[in-house]
């Protein structure tokens, strides 16, 4: 079984227009889309998406809101909350249409004012009422525009971690947009992942929450490639465990689009804490001139790099460990 | 011949104390160190450093100020200027003592107020009066504390590029400190390098300055590892040239501390635009339990990964292309 743990929602255009309306009319953020979003429209676009999964042999996807469109740094916070909640509700409708192919992962209404309470409440609602199986966690809801909140190793995040542990759901650590034109949102994902992982390795988070499940996507940002640097840095500072041992408490996904990168990821990190992810359809949905396949069709590449046991772990078993026996 | 293009100054302790004094007494930043820094003290510490080069078979190093100690985000700007100038003068004294082993690369008094004029003036002074062969360029002199300046692809940087082209010297793109506790300075180096390279690939900088020489250190931050992502992104946006072709106008160095990473770098980027760098002594100066050698002793690893022509290019010829026939 092939479980793709990292994918994002596909919605009809009318829903993007709603986002624009929300941003434009901030005084009245509770109004819904101009036209109601019909079941027919949602079904049509998701059926196409399922066809896209079939094309590359994916049995399941876990679907969350499009990260860059989460409006985390928009004022007032009510806009963010309205929008994220609407996203989750819409994904829940799609999951109900294809209950044997997709599962929902919640967006959280994190906001640049850093109040975590609405995010915690929405996580609880998404899991207990909508049946969602995890959440996105944005380490920089200010989207680069202000001083960021403390790193993921700091106790600012503990109330959210507590709720995740209580509900027994993992978070995919995924930033949203970037307010800096020099740093595209797609590169900010990568940089924030490195920051998140380093902050966690410097902390006692996994001593304080031994069952906390955090997934760093995109093959760990820069870290497996820059492993020697952090390994050495850790030895120079006479830390008790190695950098790799501390990274080993985090989960990572395989959302990388080249054979070289996947090979390095497997060599450096092994497969015990890796889950299959593609973000398809997304940044990698373009034909790779070298292979003829889409960049994000990475299953055939992984099959050439891992033995049967490694494939079973990455494609299926580790996802079951993380998300439970839900597939 | 082995030319290490990426190394930083080693100074006596009294010089760090001077930095602390400068920061503590900002009203009077022009005073020098409490005790004069003697030739004897400078010679002693640099002789030890040269011994360190000999240990790993390095013939030449290009030495610049310690990036994280450049005080770019300290107010008033006069502190930064005094400190950076003092660094350059001190490196020049060391170069005069070991003229057959080290060359000077200037720190620039870039400042969070973003006025490039003092940096351009100091570059001119360092090259024409001190005989320096290049400079550090910090893409975020605010050190994370404010909104960053425009990306390196923007014309904000053009006056500095003009001066570099006029003087025919390269810049090593290297951030300084980080004001965010969640992002160590050492990780900020990596993240800023990815941002710098992506910004350059989105720009017309190398059309406007065909002879401009910019080096992205540490194996290009995250980019060679995340190449598939940016390759695909570029195809999706129907850009005329590939992402790799656009990266090919930039130079990169090999300051990476694992065999996996160096192999990926060579596979992805080839050797035409790569120079040898170690940052030794620095973050990588700790024994690697796997090899028994220091992490930053990477020459033996590179020798196993590249053929003779590749080694000649990376260890020597590309440095001559960049810096001229000065070794």
XYZ file of C-alpha atoms in Angstrom:
654
model
C 0.000 0.000 0.000
C 1.241 3.483 -0.916
C 0.366 6.194 1.601
C 1.312 9.741 0.628
C 1.322 11.701 3.883
C 1.951 15.136 2.396
C -0.574 16.586 -0.015
C -2.695 19.706 -0.136
C -6.264 20.516 -0.997
C -7.503 21.216 -4.493
C -10.507 23.511 -4.500
C -12.667 25.167 -7.152
C -11.634 28.705 -8.190
C -14.574 30.227 -6.331
C -12.782 29.368 -3.124
C -9.668 31.400 -4.015
C -11.978 34.300 -4.770
C -13.384 33.920 -1.283
C -9.851 34.312 0.129
C -9.436 37.518 -1.862
C -12.814 38.779 -0.659
C -11.875 38.038 2.936
C -8.652 39.984 2.634
C -10.380 42.858 0.856
C -13.285 43.173 3.288
C -11.657 42.588 6.595
C -14.379 44.301 8.541
C -16.828 41.492 7.867
C -14.854 38.293 7.685
C -17.627 35.910 8.652
C -19.520 36.032 5.358
C -19.118 32.931 3.189
C -18.163 32.675 -0.501
C -20.256 34.736 -2.964
C -21.754 31.574 -4.402
C -22.230 28.478 -2.287
C -19.608 25.813 -3.044
C -21.665 22.909 -4.334
C -21.006 19.251 -3.664
C -20.858 18.804 -7.409
C -17.998 21.288 -7.820
C -16.076 19.792 -4.912
C -16.597 16.263 -6.172
C -15.533 17.097 -9.706
C -12.213 18.643 -8.750
C -11.431 15.967 -6.180
C -12.282 13.173 -8.640
C -9.677 14.666 -10.985
C -7.251 14.747 -8.079
C -7.914 11.065 -7.305
C -7.191 10.308 -10.974
C -3.890 12.059 -10.469
C -3.134 9.781 -7.511
C -4.063 6.726 -9.573
C -1.658 7.785 -12.309
C 1.311 7.361 -9.946
C -0.025 4.435 -7.927
C -0.917 6.227 -4.697
C -3.583 4.508 -2.584
C -4.054 7.183 0.082
C -3.254 10.829 0.532
C -3.443 12.946 3.642
C -4.723 16.325 2.560
C -4.255 19.667 4.288
C -4.939 23.262 3.227
C -2.516 24.864 0.735
C 0.134 26.179 3.128
C 0.997 29.398 1.280
C -2.677 30.423 1.264
C -3.329 30.206 4.994
C -3.432 33.986 5.569
C -1.581 33.672 8.888
C -0.125 37.162 8.790
C -3.323 38.962 7.828
C -4.981 41.259 10.352
C -7.409 40.926 12.037
C -6.972 37.393 13.380
C -10.644 36.788 12.710
C -9.893 36.668 8.947
C -7.360 33.896 9.475
C -9.716 31.976 11.735
C -12.654 32.233 9.339
C -10.561 31.213 6.363
C -8.763 28.272 7.979
C -11.978 26.914 9.468
C -13.649 27.147 6.059
C -10.711 25.259 4.535
C -11.012 22.480 7.080
C -14.778 22.225 6.622
C -14.352 22.023 2.862
C -11.684 19.337 3.086
C -14.008 17.401 5.414
C -16.699 17.492 2.722
C -14.232 16.108 0.172
C -13.041 13.395 2.544
C -16.666 12.320 3.014
C -16.936 11.892 -0.769
C -13.806 9.715 -1.067
C -13.478 8.062 2.348
C -11.285 5.239 1.030
C -8.696 7.471 -0.636
C -8.092 10.609 1.401
C -7.845 11.692 5.022
C -7.981 15.253 6.330
C -5.158 17.120 8.044
C -6.214 20.384 9.657
C -4.901 23.833 8.999
C -4.594 25.759 12.252
C -5.607 29.427 12.549
C -2.195 30.432 13.831
C -1.726 34.148 13.655
C 1.010 36.716 13.784
C -0.306 37.873 17.162
C 0.950 34.494 18.432
C -2.136 33.603 20.461
C -2.235 29.791 20.235
C -5.678 29.369 21.781
C -7.699 29.544 18.521
C -5.291 27.038 16.938
C -5.691 24.615 19.821
C -9.481 24.926 19.733
C -9.584 24.347 15.986
C -7.309 21.318 16.280
C -9.699 19.809 18.801
C -12.697 20.571 16.606
C -11.023 19.175 13.478
C -10.033 15.917 15.154
C -13.108 15.260 17.280
C -15.822 16.660 14.990
C -14.351 16.400 11.466
C -12.347 13.192 11.988
C -9.037 14.761 10.928
C -5.847 12.811 11.571
C -3.237 15.534 12.117
C -2.475 19.196 11.589
C -0.127 21.621 9.913
C 2.115 23.548 12.316
C 3.573 26.820 11.029
C 6.739 27.748 12.929
C 6.491 31.391 11.753
C 2.887 32.623 11.551
C 4.202 36.184 11.110
C 5.326 34.915 7.676
C 8.642 36.745 8.010
C 7.111 40.122 8.645
C 7.933 40.490 12.311
C 10.211 38.895 14.838
C 9.298 35.211 14.753
C 7.921 33.364 17.772
C 10.315 31.235 19.833
C 11.728 28.139 18.139
C 9.812 24.861 18.277
C 12.031 23.797 21.166
C 10.632 26.521 23.434
C 7.731 26.156 25.840
C 5.668 28.734 23.977
C 4.533 25.738 21.904
C 3.807 23.417 24.831
C 0.042 24.023 25.049
C -0.278 22.955 21.417
C 1.988 19.943 21.963
C -0.152 18.969 24.963
C -3.295 18.989 22.858
C -1.593 17.003 20.066
C -0.484 14.370 22.561
C -3.918 14.242 24.172
C -5.572 13.749 20.774
C -2.703 11.500 19.610
C -2.228 13.255 16.245
C 0.984 14.313 14.481
C 1.796 17.731 13.051
C 3.442 18.418 9.725
C 5.813 21.358 10.329
C 5.052 23.549 7.339
C 5.381 27.302 7.034
C 2.873 29.308 5.050
C 3.684 32.383 2.993
C 6.623 34.781 3.125
C 6.368 38.528 3.281
C 9.894 38.928 1.890
C 10.117 39.115 -1.856
C 13.717 37.882 -1.617
C 12.529 34.637 0.000
C 9.798 32.925 -1.974
C 7.293 30.946 0.050
C 8.649 27.739 -1.461
C 12.176 28.464 -0.201
C 10.832 29.665 3.139
C 9.356 26.176 3.632
C 12.857 24.740 3.334
C 14.542 27.307 5.593
C 11.866 27.079 8.268
C 12.230 23.297 8.321
C 15.941 23.558 9.067
C 15.263 26.110 11.811
C 12.518 23.940 13.302
C 14.647 20.806 13.387
C 17.688 22.546 14.891
C 15.533 24.213 17.535
C 14.034 20.842 18.485
C 17.447 19.169 18.738
C 18.563 21.874 21.183
C 15.554 21.337 23.426
C 13.952 18.945 25.904
C 10.692 18.757 23.948
C 10.870 14.995 23.417
C 11.787 14.393 27.054
C 8.786 16.470 28.077
C 6.494 14.905 25.445
C 7.867 11.438 24.673
C 4.887 10.590 22.471
C 4.816 13.865 20.502
C 4.870 13.292 16.742
C 6.357 16.050 14.572
C 7.074 15.549 10.874
C 9.577 17.805 9.078
C 8.730 17.673 5.374
C 10.777 18.156 2.183
C 13.485 15.770 3.317
C 14.375 17.909 6.323
C 15.078 21.227 4.593
C 18.844 21.603 4.381
C 19.777 19.350 7.275
C 20.654 15.952 5.832
C 22.850 17.760 3.278
C 24.438 19.933 5.971
C 24.638 17.059 8.473
C 28.439 17.159 8.816
C 28.296 20.792 9.893
C 25.804 20.146 12.683
C 27.388 16.874 13.695
C 30.725 18.614 14.150
C 29.172 21.623 15.880
C 27.523 19.291 18.366
C 30.811 17.494 19.094
C 32.618 20.820 19.568
C 30.031 21.771 22.143
C 30.479 18.403 23.892
C 26.801 17.531 23.720
C 25.954 14.162 25.204
C 24.149 12.696 22.236
C 24.993 13.131 18.565
C 23.072 15.508 16.366
C 21.766 12.550 14.377
C 20.505 10.822 17.529
C 18.605 13.956 18.479
C 17.179 14.326 14.974
C 16.059 10.718 15.336
C 13.192 11.774 17.587
C 11.640 13.760 14.759
C 9.920 12.308 11.696
C 10.770 13.377 8.135
C 9.075 12.984 4.783
C 10.489 12.227 1.354
C 9.114 15.265 -0.502
C 12.266 15.772 -2.598
C 12.365 15.785 -6.368
C 15.707 14.311 -7.406
C 17.344 10.917 -7.170
C 20.545 12.438 -5.743
C 18.615 14.028 -2.894
C 16.572 10.927 -2.076
C 19.725 8.808 -2.044
C 21.404 11.223 0.365
C 18.320 11.324 2.580
C 18.195 7.525 2.869
C 21.974 7.269 3.425
C 22.019 9.896 6.135
C 18.719 9.337 7.935
C 17.887 5.690 7.320
C 14.221 4.749 6.922
C 12.985 4.278 10.503
C 11.553 7.776 10.766
C 10.707 8.518 7.162
C 7.302 8.684 5.537
C 6.453 8.968 1.871
C 5.330 12.434 0.804
C 5.010 14.151 -2.559
C 2.965 17.355 -2.213
C 1.358 16.228 -5.494
C -0.127 18.180 -7.181
C 2.167 21.058 -6.340
C 5.604 22.478 -7.010
C 6.857 19.142 -8.323
C 4.039 18.629 -10.826
C 6.014 19.298 -14.008
C 7.627 16.794 -16.352
C 11.232 16.032 -15.527
C 13.061 16.127 -18.882
C 15.469 13.460 -17.629
C 12.908 10.831 -16.598
C 9.836 11.823 -18.609
C 7.823 11.508 -15.402
C 6.649 14.358 -13.207
C 9.222 15.450 -10.652
C 6.761 14.536 -7.890
C 6.260 11.002 -9.219
C 9.029 9.704 -6.967
C 7.776 6.216 -6.203
C 9.777 4.572 -9.035
C 12.935 6.352 -7.850
C 12.429 5.257 -4.259
C 11.855 1.690 -5.473
C 15.304 1.677 -7.075
C 16.974 3.087 -3.947
C 15.415 1.032 -1.135
C 15.103 -2.692 -0.579
C 11.690 -4.269 0.054
C 11.816 -3.703 3.819
C 12.797 -0.060 3.402
C 10.021 0.489 0.873
C 7.447 -1.115 3.169
C 8.545 1.156 6.017
C 8.500 4.364 3.980
C 5.425 3.722 1.826
C 3.198 2.206 4.498
C 4.324 1.038 7.937
C 5.735 4.302 9.253
C 2.569 6.124 8.240
C 0.551 3.593 10.235
C 2.813 4.154 13.236
C 2.269 7.899 12.946
C -1.406 8.055 12.070
C -2.729 4.773 13.457
C -4.576 1.967 11.749
C -6.800 4.188 9.661
C -5.886 3.227 6.102
C 48.543 23.226 -5.228
C 45.756 23.362 -2.647
C 44.015 26.728 -2.333
C 41.425 27.025 0.419
C 39.309 30.024 -0.520
C 37.153 30.109 2.602
C 38.836 30.695 5.950
C 38.508 33.248 8.706
C 40.891 35.209 10.863
C 42.385 33.931 14.091
C 43.179 36.771 16.460
C 44.511 37.036 20.013
C 41.903 37.255 22.803
C 42.632 40.939 23.347
C 40.889 41.604 20.065
C 37.619 39.963 21.133
C 37.761 42.122 24.246
C 38.017 45.132 21.980
C 34.789 44.099 20.267
C 33.081 43.870 23.645
C 34.449 47.291 24.609
C 33.195 48.777 21.369
C 29.706 47.436 21.932
C 29.726 48.533 25.581
C 30.977 52.083 24.935
C 29.186 53.007 21.767
C 29.562 56.703 22.335
C 33.284 56.555 21.643
C 33.852 53.851 19.088
C 37.093 55.157 17.655
C 39.353 54.211 20.568
C 41.580 51.193 19.876
C 42.072 48.031 21.969
C 43.061 48.554 25.636
C 46.521 47.183 24.956
C 48.144 47.543 21.562
C 48.065 44.294 19.582
C 51.738 43.430 19.157
C 53.316 41.909 16.075
C 54.544 39.124 18.326
C 51.023 38.181 19.433
C 49.691 38.298 15.882
C 52.608 36.254 14.558
C 52.305 33.608 17.251
C 48.631 32.894 16.670
C 48.964 32.960 12.898
C 51.999 30.654 12.975
C 49.846 28.143 14.839
C 47.179 28.610 12.206
C 49.678 27.955 9.402
C 50.671 24.768 11.237
C 47.015 23.839 11.108
C 47.005 24.347 7.337
C 50.150 22.219 6.992
C 48.485 19.393 8.898
C 45.914 18.969 6.143
C 48.129 19.895 3.190
C 46.748 23.343 2.406
C 49.159 25.640 0.552
C 47.117 28.841 0.623
C 44.167 30.217 2.516
C 42.136 33.307 1.833
C 41.314 34.824 5.181
C 38.429 37.119 6.075
C 37.028 38.387 9.384
C 34.992 35.933 11.478
C 31.538 36.459 9.953
C 29.457 36.091 13.117
C 31.563 38.772 14.856
C 31.097 41.554 12.313
C 28.695 43.621 14.450
C 26.585 44.565 11.437
C 23.400 45.100 13.398
C 24.941 47.214 16.165
C 24.060 50.890 16.404
C 25.571 53.357 15.702
C 27.024 52.448 12.314
C 30.289 54.010 13.416
C 30.875 50.989 15.720
C 30.553 48.589 12.808
C 32.818 50.713 10.646
C 35.520 51.034 13.303
C 35.445 47.340 14.091
C 35.445 46.045 10.521
C 38.227 48.409 9.482
C 40.276 47.275 12.472
C 39.708 43.646 11.442
C 40.904 44.322 7.925
C 43.978 46.216 9.129
C 44.853 43.379 11.484
C 44.446 40.729 8.788
C 46.701 42.862 6.550
C 49.409 42.761 9.242
C 49.143 38.962 9.389
C 49.248 38.639 5.610
C 52.454 40.717 5.582
C 53.993 38.172 7.986
C 53.083 35.114 5.872
C 52.866 36.486 2.325
C 53.361 33.056 0.735
C 50.561 31.322 2.643
C 47.617 33.654 3.142
C 45.738 36.389 1.287
C 43.304 38.880 2.771
C 39.587 39.083 2.040
C 37.915 42.204 3.375
C 35.024 42.452 5.754
C 32.699 45.251 4.696
C 31.108 47.639 7.200
C 27.616 46.829 6.021
C 25.049 48.027 8.474
C 21.419 47.531 9.324
C 20.719 51.091 8.141
C 21.503 49.694 4.637
C 23.745 52.584 3.524
C 26.201 50.824 1.177
C 28.576 53.789 0.803
C 30.879 52.949 3.750
C 31.091 49.344 2.520
C 32.046 50.452 -0.986
C 34.677 52.839 0.358
C 36.172 50.167 2.595
C 36.252 47.677 -0.268
C 38.231 50.162 -2.340
C 40.627 50.869 0.534
C 41.123 47.166 1.316
C 41.891 46.265 -2.297
C 43.976 49.273 -3.336
C 45.765 50.006 -0.050
C 45.846 46.668 1.794
C 46.175 44.411 -1.252
C 43.077 42.362 -0.431
C 41.741 39.990 -3.077
C 37.996 39.925 -2.391
C 35.336 40.688 0.196
C 32.583 39.177 2.287
C 29.089 40.223 1.292
C 26.369 39.886 3.932
C 22.922 39.616 2.328
C 21.210 40.539 5.639
C 23.176 43.148 7.620
C 20.171 43.587 9.921
C 21.083 40.074 11.132
C 17.436 39.043 11.193
C 16.287 41.868 13.422
C 14.426 43.945 10.867
C 12.994 43.529 7.434
C 15.953 42.454 5.294
C 17.233 44.508 2.368
C 16.201 43.490 -1.145
C 17.525 40.161 -2.423
C 20.896 40.030 -4.165
C 19.093 40.133 -7.495
C 17.809 43.664 -6.852
C 19.491 46.890 -7.931
C 19.955 48.022 -4.349
C 23.220 46.052 -4.577
C 24.346 47.447 -7.949
C 26.701 50.167 -6.626
C 28.621 47.496 -4.737
C 28.635 45.176 -7.751
C 29.962 48.055 -9.879
C 32.857 48.590 -7.512
C 33.615 44.843 -7.388
C 33.686 44.674 -11.175
C 35.842 47.799 -11.397
C 38.341 46.332 -8.910
C 37.931 42.847 -10.401
C 37.456 41.078 -7.053
C 34.941 38.396 -6.031
C 32.656 38.414 -3.012
C 31.963 35.490 -0.725
C 28.260 35.691 0.147
C 28.335 35.123 3.883
C 25.882 36.334 6.500
C 27.064 37.424 9.917
C 25.196 36.890 13.165
C 21.523 36.187 13.817
C 19.362 38.059 16.286
C 16.898 35.150 16.493
C 17.704 32.609 19.146
C 15.724 30.029 17.157
C 18.125 30.416 14.203
C 21.760 30.042 15.199
C 24.240 32.095 13.195
C 25.624 28.890 11.718
C 22.218 27.873 10.333
C 21.522 31.424 9.218
C 24.610 31.151 6.969
C 22.984 28.197 5.230
C 19.531 29.770 4.901
C 20.879 33.091 3.643
C 22.898 31.267 0.993
C 19.792 29.606 -0.402
C 17.957 32.930 -0.400
C 20.874 34.681 -2.101
C 21.194 32.092 -4.849
C 17.464 31.971 -5.589
C 17.283 35.760 -5.702
C 20.180 35.859 -8.184
C 18.620 33.215 -10.424
C 15.436 35.314 -10.621
C 17.348 38.421 -11.690
C 19.280 40.022 -14.545
C 22.362 40.631 -12.387
C 24.683 38.560 -14.569
C 23.340 40.148 -17.742
C 23.991 43.562 -16.230
C 27.392 42.558 -14.808
C 28.723 39.705 -16.947
C 32.078 39.706 -15.129
C 30.674 39.845 -11.599
C 32.044 37.078 -9.373
C 29.890 35.903 -6.479
C 30.714 32.792 -4.451
C 28.012 31.036 -2.418
C 29.755 29.048 0.307
C 28.881 25.879 2.239
C 28.030 23.966 -0.893
C 25.199 26.331 -1.810
C 23.137 26.172 1.401
C 20.188 23.879 0.718
C 20.046 24.264 -3.049
C 21.890 21.312 -4.557
C 19.896 19.034 -2.213
C 16.636 20.803 -3.082
C 17.526 21.113 -6.786
C 14.576 19.061 -8.045
C 12.156 21.417 -6.320
C 13.586 24.528 -7.964
C 14.128 22.804 -11.290
C 10.470 21.825 -11.396
C 9.296 25.215 -10.157
C 11.216 26.874 -12.953
C 9.676 24.565 -15.584
C 6.183 25.193 -14.206
C 6.797 28.905 -14.623
C 8.020 28.330 -18.193
C 11.322 30.096 -17.610
C 13.567 30.149 -20.654
C 16.651 28.667 -19.060
C 16.797 25.897 -16.476
C 17.379 26.634 -12.824
C 20.726 24.849 -13.043
C 21.796 26.976 -16.012
C 21.024 30.112 -14.044
C 22.847 28.816 -10.973
C 25.790 28.193 -13.290
C 26.611 31.894 -13.339
C 27.331 31.811 -9.615
C 30.366 30.201 -7.973
C 30.103 27.790 -5.046
C 32.554 26.429 -2.519
C 32.955 22.959 -1.049
C 32.629 23.874 2.648
C 30.595 20.772 3.536
C 31.580 18.202 6.116
C 30.318 14.849 4.900
C 31.117 12.543 2.024
C 27.413 12.184 1.143
C 27.070 15.935 0.771
C 30.231 16.409 -1.284
C 29.188 13.583 -3.602
C 25.784 15.186 -4.142
C 27.369 18.596 -4.731
C 29.695 17.228 -7.421
C 26.910 15.168 -9.042
C 24.507 18.079 -9.182
C 26.763 21.057 -9.860
C 29.792 19.577 -11.618
C 33.183 21.164 -10.921
C 33.365 24.094 -13.355
C 32.203 26.657 -10.830
C 33.393 25.091 -7.591
C 36.277 26.173 -5.391
C 37.778 24.368 -2.426
C 36.787 25.847 0.954
C 36.941 24.542 4.500
C 36.377 27.395 6.972
C 39.172 25.713 8.946
C 39.583 26.346 11.832
C 35.888 26.738 12.521
C 32.680 24.794 12.940
C 34.163 21.714 11.268
C 37.261 21.551 13.472
C 36.295 18.534 15.548
C 37.305 14.902 15.050
C 34.872 12.918 12.933
C 34.401 9.621 14.799
C 33.894 7.837 11.461
C 37.120 8.956 9.739
C 39.343 9.917 12.666
C 40.117 13.151 10.820
C 38.626 16.539 11.538
C 35.322 17.144 9.755
C 36.909 20.090 7.927
C 39.816 17.987 6.645
C 37.921 17.239 3.440
C 40.782 17.020 0.943
C 41.110 13.205 1.245
C 37.356 12.830 0.717
C 37.371 15.053 -2.355
C 40.323 13.067 -3.732
C 38.244 9.893 -3.597
C 35.258 11.552 -5.297
C 36.870 13.499 -8.165
C 39.209 12.459 -10.946
C 42.512 14.284 -11.446
C 41.014 16.957 -13.710
C 38.185 17.639 -11.289
C 40.587 17.889 -8.377
C 42.833 20.301 -10.297
C 39.842 22.497 -11.063
C 38.473 22.547 -7.520
C 41.735 22.718 -5.577
C 43.557 25.207 -7.795
C 42.478 26.304 -11.259
C 39.054 27.709 -10.411
C 40.578 29.771 -7.600
C 43.016 31.247 -10.098
C 40.158 32.086 -12.425
C 38.355 33.829 -9.598
C 41.218 35.579 -7.830
C 43.815 35.901 -10.594
C 47.368 34.661 -10.765
C 48.246 35.597 -7.204
C 49.156 32.263 -5.643
